[in-house]
Amino acid sequence: MAERFTKSAARNIFYGGSLFFFVTFVALTIHSHYYIRTTSTDEATLSDSVARGKHVWERNACINCHSLLGEGAYFAPELGNVWVRYGGREDAEGARTALIAWMQSQPSGVEGRRQMPQFNLTDAELNDLVNFLEWTSRIDTQGWPPNQAG
C-alpha cells in the first residue's frame, strides 16, 4: 500500500462513501415511511370527521398552547393521550361527553389557573375535534408521552 493516497484513490473513496450513505439514507427513509403507513398509524379509521377535526385543531392554533405527540407548546397539557386519560378506551361515550363539556366550560374563571379561551365551536366542530383526538390516541407512539398525565 502506498504511503499516501493518490488523487484518484481519494476521489473514489469520496464518491464511494457518498454513494453508500446516500443509498443508506434512502433505504431508511423508505423504511420509516413504510412503518408509519403500516404499523404506527391507524389508517383504517381515518375518516372525514377526523380530517375536519384536524382542521379545527389547526384553525384555532391549539398547538400554540398544547402539545400533540410531543410537538407544540408546553403551556397546556399534552393531548395525544387525552382520550385515554378521560377513559375513552373503557367508556367512549363518557369520554366524548366529558371532553366536549370541558371545552364548552372554558374559561372556568378559577383564579390563579391557566385558562383555555372559549372558541365558541359548534357541536359538529366539537365532535370532529374529539374524533381527531380519539384517532391520535391510537397512534403507536412507542411510549410517548412518558407519563399518563401528559
mmCIF file of C-alpha atoms in Angstrom:
data_model
loop_
_atom_site.group_PDB
_atom_site.id
_atom_site.type_symbol
_atom_site.label_atom_id
_atom_site.label_comp_id
_atom_site.label_asym_id
_atom_site.label_seq_id
_atom_site.Cartn_x
_atom_site.Cartn_y
_atom_site.Cartn_z
ATOM 1 C CA MET A 1 0.000 0.000 0.000
ATOM 2 C CA ALA A 2 1.273 3.411 -0.885
ATOM 3 C CA GLU A 3 2.163 5.759 1.913
ATOM 4 C CA ARG A 4 -0.220 8.397 0.629
ATOM 5 C CA PHE A 5 -3.395 8.430 -1.356
ATOM 6 C CA THR A 6 -3.408 9.421 -4.937
ATOM 7 C CA LYS A 7 -5.989 11.900 -6.144
ATOM 8 C CA SER A 8 -7.946 9.177 -7.881
ATOM 9 C CA ALA A 9 -7.979 6.982 -4.735
ATOM 10 C CA ALA A 10 -9.224 9.891 -2.623
ATOM 11 C CA ARG A 11 -11.862 10.695 -5.248
ATOM 12 C CA ASN A 12 -13.027 7.062 -5.357
ATOM 13 C CA ILE A 13 -13.269 6.887 -1.562
ATOM 14 C CA PHE A 14 -15.247 10.137 -1.511
ATOM 15 C CA TYR A 15 -17.695 9.072 -4.241
ATOM 16 C CA GLY A 16 -17.991 5.538 -2.875
ATOM 17 C CA GLY A 17 -18.693 6.766 0.657
ATOM 18 C CA SER A 18 -21.131 9.388 -0.584
ATOM 19 C CA LEU A 19 -22.999 6.796 -2.629
ATOM 20 C CA PHE A 20 -23.075 4.351 0.303
ATOM 21 C CA PHE A 21 -24.525 6.914 2.721
ATOM 22 C CA PHE A 22 -26.990 8.244 0.147
ATOM 23 C CA VAL A 23 -28.314 4.728 -0.506
ATOM 24 C CA THR A 24 -28.489 4.100 3.256
ATOM 25 C CA PHE A 25 -30.407 7.363 3.764
ATOM 26 C CA VAL A 26 -32.915 6.499 1.013
ATOM 27 C CA ALA A 27 -33.401 2.973 2.415
ATOM 28 C CA LEU A 28 -34.039 4.306 5.939
ATOM 29 C CA THR A 29 -36.456 6.921 4.594
ATOM 30 C CA ILE A 30 -38.419 4.247 2.736
ATOM 31 C CA HIS A 31 -38.446 2.027 5.820
ATOM 32 C CA SER A 32 -39.688 4.891 8.027
ATOM 33 C CA HIS A 33 -42.455 5.746 5.586
ATOM 34 C CA TYR A 34 -43.488 2.088 5.340
ATOM 35 C CA TYR A 35 -43.502 1.736 9.139
ATOM 36 C CA ILE A 36 -45.651 4.831 9.590
ATOM 37 C CA ARG A 37 -48.150 3.715 6.946
ATOM 38 C CA THR A 38 -48.455 0.085 8.086
ATOM 39 C CA THR A 39 -47.680 -0.056 11.797
ATOM 40 C CA SER A 40 -47.824 3.163 13.784
ATOM 41 C CA THR A 41 -50.818 4.912 12.158
ATOM 42 C CA ASP A 42 -54.375 3.610 12.304
ATOM 43 C CA GLU A 43 -55.156 4.488 8.690
ATOM 44 C CA ALA A 44 -58.245 2.265 8.609
ATOM 45 C CA THR A 45 -60.164 4.583 10.958
ATOM 46 C CA LEU A 46 -59.022 7.823 9.324
ATOM 47 C CA SER A 47 -62.377 9.364 8.426
ATOM 48 C CA ASP A 48 -63.606 12.682 7.069
ATOM 49 C CA SER A 49 -64.616 13.640 10.605
ATOM 50 C CA VAL A 50 -61.047 13.079 11.821
ATOM 51 C CA ALA A 51 -59.725 15.241 8.974
ATOM 52 C CA ARG A 52 -62.233 18.000 9.813
ATOM 53 C CA GLY A 53 -61.168 17.754 13.461
ATOM 54 C CA LYS A 54 -57.555 18.288 12.424
ATOM 55 C CA HIS A 55 -58.657 21.389 10.536
ATOM 56 C CA VAL A 56 -60.422 22.654 13.683
ATOM 57 C CA TRP A 57 -57.181 21.980 15.616
ATOM 58 C CA GLU A 58 -55.158 23.948 13.062
ATOM 59 C CA ARG A 59 -57.650 26.787 12.545
ATOM 60 C CA ASN A 60 -57.779 27.525 16.285
ATOM 61 C CA ALA A 61 -53.999 27.130 16.694
ATOM 62 C CA CYS A 62 -54.374 24.661 19.561
ATOM 63 C CA ILE A 63 -50.702 23.759 19.136
ATOM 64 C CA ASN A 64 -49.744 27.250 20.345
ATOM 65 C CA CYS A 65 -50.606 26.094 23.878
ATOM 66 C CA HIS A 66 -50.918 22.292 23.741
ATOM 67 C CA SER A 67 -48.536 19.659 22.504
ATOM 68 C CA LEU A 68 -49.694 16.770 20.371
ATOM 69 C CA LEU A 69 -47.457 13.693 20.395
ATOM 70 C CA GLY A 70 -44.620 15.826 21.756
ATOM 71 C CA GLU A 71 -44.871 18.593 19.162
ATOM 72 C CA GLY A 72 -46.072 22.049 20.099
ATOM 73 C CA ALA A 73 -46.061 24.294 23.135
ATOM 74 C CA TYR A 74 -45.909 23.123 26.733
ATOM 75 C CA PHE A 75 -48.170 25.772 28.254
ATOM 76 C CA ALA A 76 -51.137 23.398 28.381
ATOM 77 C CA PRO A 77 -51.326 19.587 28.660
ATOM 78 C CA GLU A 78 -50.251 17.043 26.046
ATOM 79 C CA LEU A 79 -53.330 15.979 24.083
ATOM 80 C CA GLY A 80 -52.003 12.895 22.293
ATOM 81 C CA ASN A 81 -53.327 10.748 25.129
ATOM 82 C CA VAL A 82 -56.222 12.887 26.380
ATOM 83 C CA TRP A 83 -58.720 10.311 25.090
ATOM 84 C CA VAL A 84 -57.093 7.638 27.257
ATOM 85 C CA ARG A 85 -56.847 9.967 30.276
ATOM 86 C CA TYR A 86 -60.586 10.666 30.038
ATOM 87 C CA GLY A 87 -61.335 6.931 29.962
ATOM 88 C CA GLY A 88 -62.124 6.648 26.264
ATOM 89 C CA ARG A 89 -60.995 3.041 25.987
ATOM 90 C CA GLU A 90 -63.409 1.922 28.695
ATOM 91 C CA ASP A 91 -66.300 4.352 28.108
ATOM 92 C CA ALA A 92 -66.094 6.095 24.746
ATOM 93 C CA GLU A 93 -69.365 8.000 25.078
ATOM 94 C CA GLY A 94 -68.488 9.208 28.580
ATOM 95 C CA ALA A 95 -65.090 10.430 27.409
ATOM 96 C CA ARG A 96 -66.660 12.215 24.427
ATOM 97 C CA THR A 97 -69.205 13.933 26.668
ATOM 98 C CA ALA A 98 -66.551 14.936 29.226
ATOM 99 C CA LEU A 99 -64.159 16.360 26.615
ATOM 100 C CA ILE A 100 -66.903 18.369 24.932
ATOM 101 C CA ALA A 101 -68.167 19.656 28.289
ATOM 102 C CA TRP A 102 -64.609 20.651 29.259
ATOM 103 C CA MET A 103 -64.110 22.650 26.059
ATOM 104 C CA GLN A 104 -67.517 24.315 26.371
ATOM 105 C CA SER A 105 -66.932 25.330 30.003
ATOM 106 C CA GLN A 106 -63.719 27.245 29.318
ATOM 107 C CA PRO A 107 -62.546 29.604 30.623
ATOM 108 C CA SER A 108 -63.526 28.319 34.053
ATOM 109 C CA GLY A 109 -62.718 31.544 35.881
ATOM 110 C CA VAL A 110 -60.726 29.782 38.603
ATOM 111 C CA GLU A 111 -58.298 32.340 39.978
ATOM 112 C CA GLY A 112 -54.601 31.579 39.528
ATOM 113 C CA ARG A 113 -55.039 28.852 36.909
ATOM 114 C CA ARG A 114 -54.200 28.887 33.245
ATOM 115 C CA GLN A 115 -57.354 29.382 31.260
ATOM 116 C CA MET A 116 -58.242 27.980 27.874
ATOM 117 C CA PRO A 117 -60.034 30.534 25.706
ATOM 118 C CA GLN A 118 -63.599 29.952 24.588
ATOM 119 C CA PHE A 119 -63.522 29.287 20.847
ATOM 120 C CA ASN A 120 -67.322 29.012 20.534
ATOM 121 C CA LEU A 121 -67.071 25.844 18.456
ATOM 122 C CA THR A 122 -70.234 24.358 17.001
ATOM 123 C CA ASP A 123 -71.422 20.911 18.075
ATOM 124 C CA ALA A 124 -70.162 19.466 14.781
ATOM 125 C CA GLU A 125 -66.723 21.073 15.255
ATOM 126 C CA LEU A 126 -66.522 19.769 18.829
ATOM 127 C CA ASN A 127 -67.404 16.239 17.716
ATOM 128 C CA ASP A 128 -64.882 16.390 14.876
ATOM 129 C CA LEU A 129 -62.161 17.651 17.237
ATOM 130 C CA VAL A 130 -62.900 14.857 19.713
ATOM 131 C CA ASN A 131 -62.790 12.332 16.847
ATOM 132 C CA PHE A 132 -59.375 13.708 15.886
ATOM 133 C CA LEU A 133 -58.118 13.414 19.485
ATOM 134 C CA GLU A 134 -59.521 9.883 19.714
ATOM 135 C CA TRP A 135 -57.744 8.965 16.472
ATOM 136 C CA THR A 136 -54.417 10.380 17.655
ATOM 137 C CA SER A 137 -54.670 8.278 20.815
ATOM 138 C CA ARG A 138 -54.469 5.140 18.648
ATOM 139 C CA ILE A 139 -51.134 6.118 17.048
ATOM 140 C CA ASP A 140 -48.289 3.872 18.186
ATOM 141 C CA THR A 141 -46.049 6.460 19.841
ATOM 142 C CA GLN A 142 -43.643 3.883 21.286
ATOM 143 C CA GLY A 143 -44.209 5.061 24.851
ATOM 144 C CA TRP A 144 -44.740 8.800 24.360
ATOM 145 C CA PRO A 145 -45.664 10.664 26.480
ATOM 146 C CA PRO A 146 -43.549 9.130 29.206
ATOM 147 C CA ASN A 147 -46.245 9.583 31.843
ATOM 148 C CA GLN A 148 -50.002 9.216 31.687
ATOM 149 C CA ALA A 149 -50.666 12.768 32.894
ATOM 150 C CA GLY A 150 -49.300 14.208 29.677
#
